Structures are given as structure tokens and as C-alpha cells.
Coordinates of N, CA and C in Angstrom, one line a residue:
M1 N 116.5 94.7 55.1 CA 117.5 94.0 55.9 C 117.1 94.1 57.4
S2 N 117.0 92.9 58.0 CA 116.6 92.9 59.4 C 117.8 92.8 60.4
A3 N 117.7 93.5 61.5 CA 118.8 93.5 62.4 C 118.6 92.4 63.5
V4 N 119.7 91.7 63.9 CA 119.6 90.7 64.9 C 120.0 91.4 66.2
L5 N 119.1 91.4 67.2 CA 119.4 92.0 68.5 C 119.9 91.0 69.4
K6 N 121.0 91.3 70.1 CA 121.6 90.5 71.1 C 121.0 90.8 72.4
P7 N 120.8 89.7 73.2 CA 120.2 90.0 74.5 C 121.1 90.9 75.4
Q8 N 120.5 91.8 76.2 CA 121.2 92.7 77.0 C 121.6 92.0 78.4
F9 N 120.8 90.9 78.7 CA 121.0 90.3 80.0 C 120.9 88.8 79.8
V10 N 121.9 88.1 80.2 CA 122.0 86.6 80.1 C 122.2 86.1 81.5
E11 N 121.5 85.1 81.9 CA 121.6 84.5 83.3 C 121.8 83.0 83.2
F12 N 122.8 82.5 84.0 CA 123.1 81.1 84.0 C 123.2 80.8 85.5
E13 N 123.0 79.5 85.8 CA 123.1 79.0 87.2 C 124.0 77.8 87.3
A14 N 124.8 77.7 88.4 CA 125.7 76.6 88.6 C 125.7 76.3 90.1
T15 N 126.1 75.1 90.5 CA 126.2 74.7 91.9 C 127.6 74.4 92.3
V16 N 128.1 74.9 93.4 CA 129.4 74.7 93.9 C 129.4 73.3 94.6
T17 N 130.4 72.5 94.3 CA 130.5 71.1 94.9 C 131.1 71.2 96.3
S18 N 131.1 70.1 97.1 CA 131.6 70.1 98.4 C 133.1 70.4 98.4
K19 N 133.8 70.2 97.3 CA 135.2 70.4 97.2 C 135.5 71.9 96.7
G20 N 134.4 72.7 96.6 CA 134.6 74.1 96.2 C 134.7 74.3 94.7
Q21 N 134.4 73.2 93.9 CA 134.5 73.3 92.5 C 133.2 73.8 91.9
L22 N 133.3 74.4 90.7 CA 132.1 75.0 90.1 C 132.2 74.5 88.6
T23 N 131.1 73.9 88.2 CA 131.0 73.5 86.8 C 130.2 74.5 86.0
L24 N 130.8 75.1 85.0 CA 130.1 76.1 84.2 C 129.2 75.4 83.2
P25 N 127.9 75.9 83.1 CA 127.0 75.2 82.1 C 127.6 75.4 80.7
V26 N 127.3 74.4 79.9 CA 127.7 74.3 78.5 C 127.3 75.6 77.8
A27 N 126.1 76.0 77.9 CA 125.6 77.2 77.2 C 126.5 78.5 77.6
L28 N 126.9 78.6 78.9 CA 127.7 79.7 79.3 C 129.1 79.6 78.7
R29 N 129.7 78.4 78.7 CA 131.0 78.2 78.1 C 131.0 78.5 76.6
E30 N 130.0 78.1 75.9 CA 129.9 78.4 74.5 C 129.7 79.9 74.3
H31 N 128.9 80.5 75.1 CA 128.6 81.9 75.0 C 129.8 82.8 75.1
L32 N 130.7 82.4 76.1 CA 131.9 83.1 76.3 C 133.2 82.6 75.6
G33 N 133.0 81.5 74.9 CA 134.1 80.9 74.2 C 135.2 80.2 75.1
I34 N 134.7 79.7 76.2 CA 135.6 79.1 77.2 C 135.8 77.6 76.8
T35 N 137.1 77.3 76.7 CA 137.5 75.9 76.4 C 138.5 75.4 77.5
A36 N 138.9 74.2 77.4 CA 139.8 73.6 78.4 C 141.1 74.5 78.4
G37 N 141.6 74.8 79.6 CA 142.8 75.6 79.7 C 142.5 77.1 79.9
T38 N 141.3 77.5 79.7 CA 141.0 78.9 79.8 C 141.0 79.4 81.3
K39 N 141.8 80.4 81.5 CA 141.8 81.0 82.9 C 140.6 81.9 83.1
V40 N 140.1 81.9 84.3 CA 139.0 82.7 84.7 C 139.4 83.6 85.8
K41 N 139.1 84.9 85.7 CA 139.5 85.9 86.7 C 138.2 86.4 87.4
F42 N 138.2 86.3 88.7 CA 137.0 86.8 89.5 C 137.3 88.2 90.1
T43 N 136.4 89.1 90.0 CA 136.6 90.4 90.5 C 135.4 90.7 91.5
V44 N 135.7 91.1 92.7 CA 134.7 91.5 93.7 C 134.9 93.0 94.0
D45 N 133.9 93.8 93.8 CA 134.0 95.2 94.2 C 132.7 95.8 94.6
S46 N 132.5 97.1 94.7 CA 131.3 97.6 95.2 C 130.1 97.4 94.2
R47 N 130.5 97.1 92.9 CA 129.4 96.9 91.9 C 128.9 95.5 92.0
G48 N 129.6 94.6 92.6 CA 129.2 93.2 92.7 C 130.4 92.2 92.4
T49 N 130.0 91.0 92.0 CA 131.0 90.0 91.6 C 130.9 89.8 90.1
R50 N 132.1 89.8 89.4 CA 132.1 89.5 88.0 C 133.2 88.5 87.7
F51 N 133.1 87.8 86.6 CA 134.3 87.0 86.2 C 134.5 87.2 84.7
E52 N 135.7 87.1 84.3 CA 136.2 87.3 83.0 C 137.0 86.1 82.5
A53 N 136.7 85.6 81.3 CA 137.4 84.5 80.8 C 138.6 85.1 80.1
Q54 N 139.8 84.6 80.4 CA 141.1 85.0 79.8 C 141.6 83.9 78.9
K55 N 141.6 84.2 77.6 CA 142.0 83.2 76.7 C 143.5 82.8 76.8
P56 N 143.8 81.6 76.6 CA 145.2 81.2 76.6 C 145.9 81.8 75.4
I57 N 147.2 82.0 75.6 CA 148.0 82.7 74.5 C 147.9 81.9 73.2
S58 N 147.7 80.6 73.3 CA 147.5 79.8 72.0 C 146.3 80.2 71.2
A59 N 145.3 80.8 71.9 CA 144.1 81.2 71.2 C 144.4 82.3 70.2
Y60 N 145.5 83.0 70.3 CA 145.9 84.1 69.5 C 146.8 83.7 68.4
F61 N 147.2 82.4 68.3 CA 148.1 81.9 67.3 C 147.5 82.2 65.9
G62 N 148.3 82.9 65.0 CA 147.9 83.2 63.7 C 147.0 84.4 63.6
Y63 N 146.8 85.1 64.7 CA 145.9 86.2 64.7 C 146.3 87.4 63.8
L64 N 147.6 87.5 63.7 CA 148.2 88.6 62.9 C 148.5 88.2 61.5
K65 N 148.2 87.0 61.2 CA 148.5 86.4 59.8 C 147.9 87.3 58.7
E66 N 146.7 87.8 59.0 CA 146.1 88.6 57.9 C 146.8 89.9 57.6
L67 N 147.7 90.3 58.4 CA 148.4 91.6 58.2 C 149.5 91.4 57.1
G68 N 149.8 90.2 56.7 CA 150.7 89.9 55.7 C 152.1 89.8 56.2
T69 N 153.1 89.6 55.4 CA 154.5 89.4 55.8 C 155.1 90.8 56.2
I70 N 156.0 90.7 57.2 CA 156.7 91.9 57.6 C 158.1 91.7 57.3
D71 N 158.7 92.7 56.6 CA 160.2 92.6 56.3 C 161.0 92.9 57.5
T72 N 161.7 91.8 58.0 CA 162.5 91.9 59.2 C 164.0 92.0 58.9
T73 N 164.3 92.2 57.6 CA 165.7 92.2 57.3 C 166.3 93.6 57.6
L74 N 167.5 93.6 58.1 CA 168.1 94.9 58.4 C 168.8 95.5 57.2
P75 N 168.8 96.8 57.1 CA 169.4 97.4 55.9 C 170.9 97.2 55.9
K76 N 171.6 97.0 54.8 CA 173.0 96.8 54.7 C 173.7 98.1 55.1
E77 N 174.7 97.9 56.0 CA 175.5 99.0 56.4 C 176.4 99.5 55.2
P78 N 176.5 100.8 55.0 CA 177.3 101.3 53.9 C 178.8 101.0 54.1
E79 N 179.4 100.8 53.0 CA 180.9 100.5 53.0 C 181.6 101.8 53.5
R80 N 182.6 101.6 54.3 CA 183.4 102.7 54.8 C 184.9 102.5 54.5
D81 N 185.6 103.6 54.3 CA 187.0 103.5 54.1 C 187.7 103.9 55.4
F82 N 188.0 102.9 56.3 CA 188.6 103.2 57.6 C 190.0 103.6 57.5
D83 N 190.7 103.2 56.4 CA 192.1 103.6 56.2 C 192.3 105.1 56.1
S84 N 191.4 105.7 55.3 CA 191.5 107.2 55.1 C 191.2 107.9 56.4
I85 N 190.4 107.4 57.3 CA 190.0 108.0 58.6 C 191.2 107.9 59.5
S86 N 191.9 106.8 59.6 CA 193.0 106.6 60.5 C 194.3 107.1 60.0
G87 N 194.4 107.5 58.8 CA 195.6 108.1 58.2 C 196.5 107.0 57.6
K88 N 196.1 105.8 57.6 CA 196.9 104.7 57.0 C 196.7 104.6 55.5
K89 N 197.7 104.2 54.8 CA 197.6 104.1 53.3 C 198.0 102.7 52.9

């Protein structure tokens, strides 16, 4: 059985337009699973600049389906005799 090695370093290049817009290359979008509506978070710190694709909530629809059904019914409250507690007959 042969192992498939994933690259440790991937580099892409894009150009910022005069309006400040950036078009991500198709290969990068595919690599990160970025589709229309995906939010992108940029982080700048002492290690450099990074960005992270944040999937829309709709991307998680049906994600928990494989867990099966969950019983959401509440247990029935036991019957109580309130007349004997209050002293009424």
C-alpha cells in the first residue's frame, strides 16, 4: 500500500485591483473549499499575515445526520393525588 503525501507548502499569487479587490485563483479556492458566500478572516501578527476561510452555516446542514435520530420527547410526569396533600376529600 502506498501513501499519498500532501505538500507541506502551497503558494498562490493574486493581484489587488484599483478598487482594492482581490480575486483568489481557482486552484486556491478549490484547495480551501471556498465557494460563493464564504467569509474570509485575515489575521496579522508577529508571525506574518494569514487568512482563514470561514464556511457559511449552510455548509454544515445535515452534518449531524449520521448520528441518527435523537429522542427529544419529555418523560411523562407521574400522576399525583393533590387532594390527599391539601387535605381535601
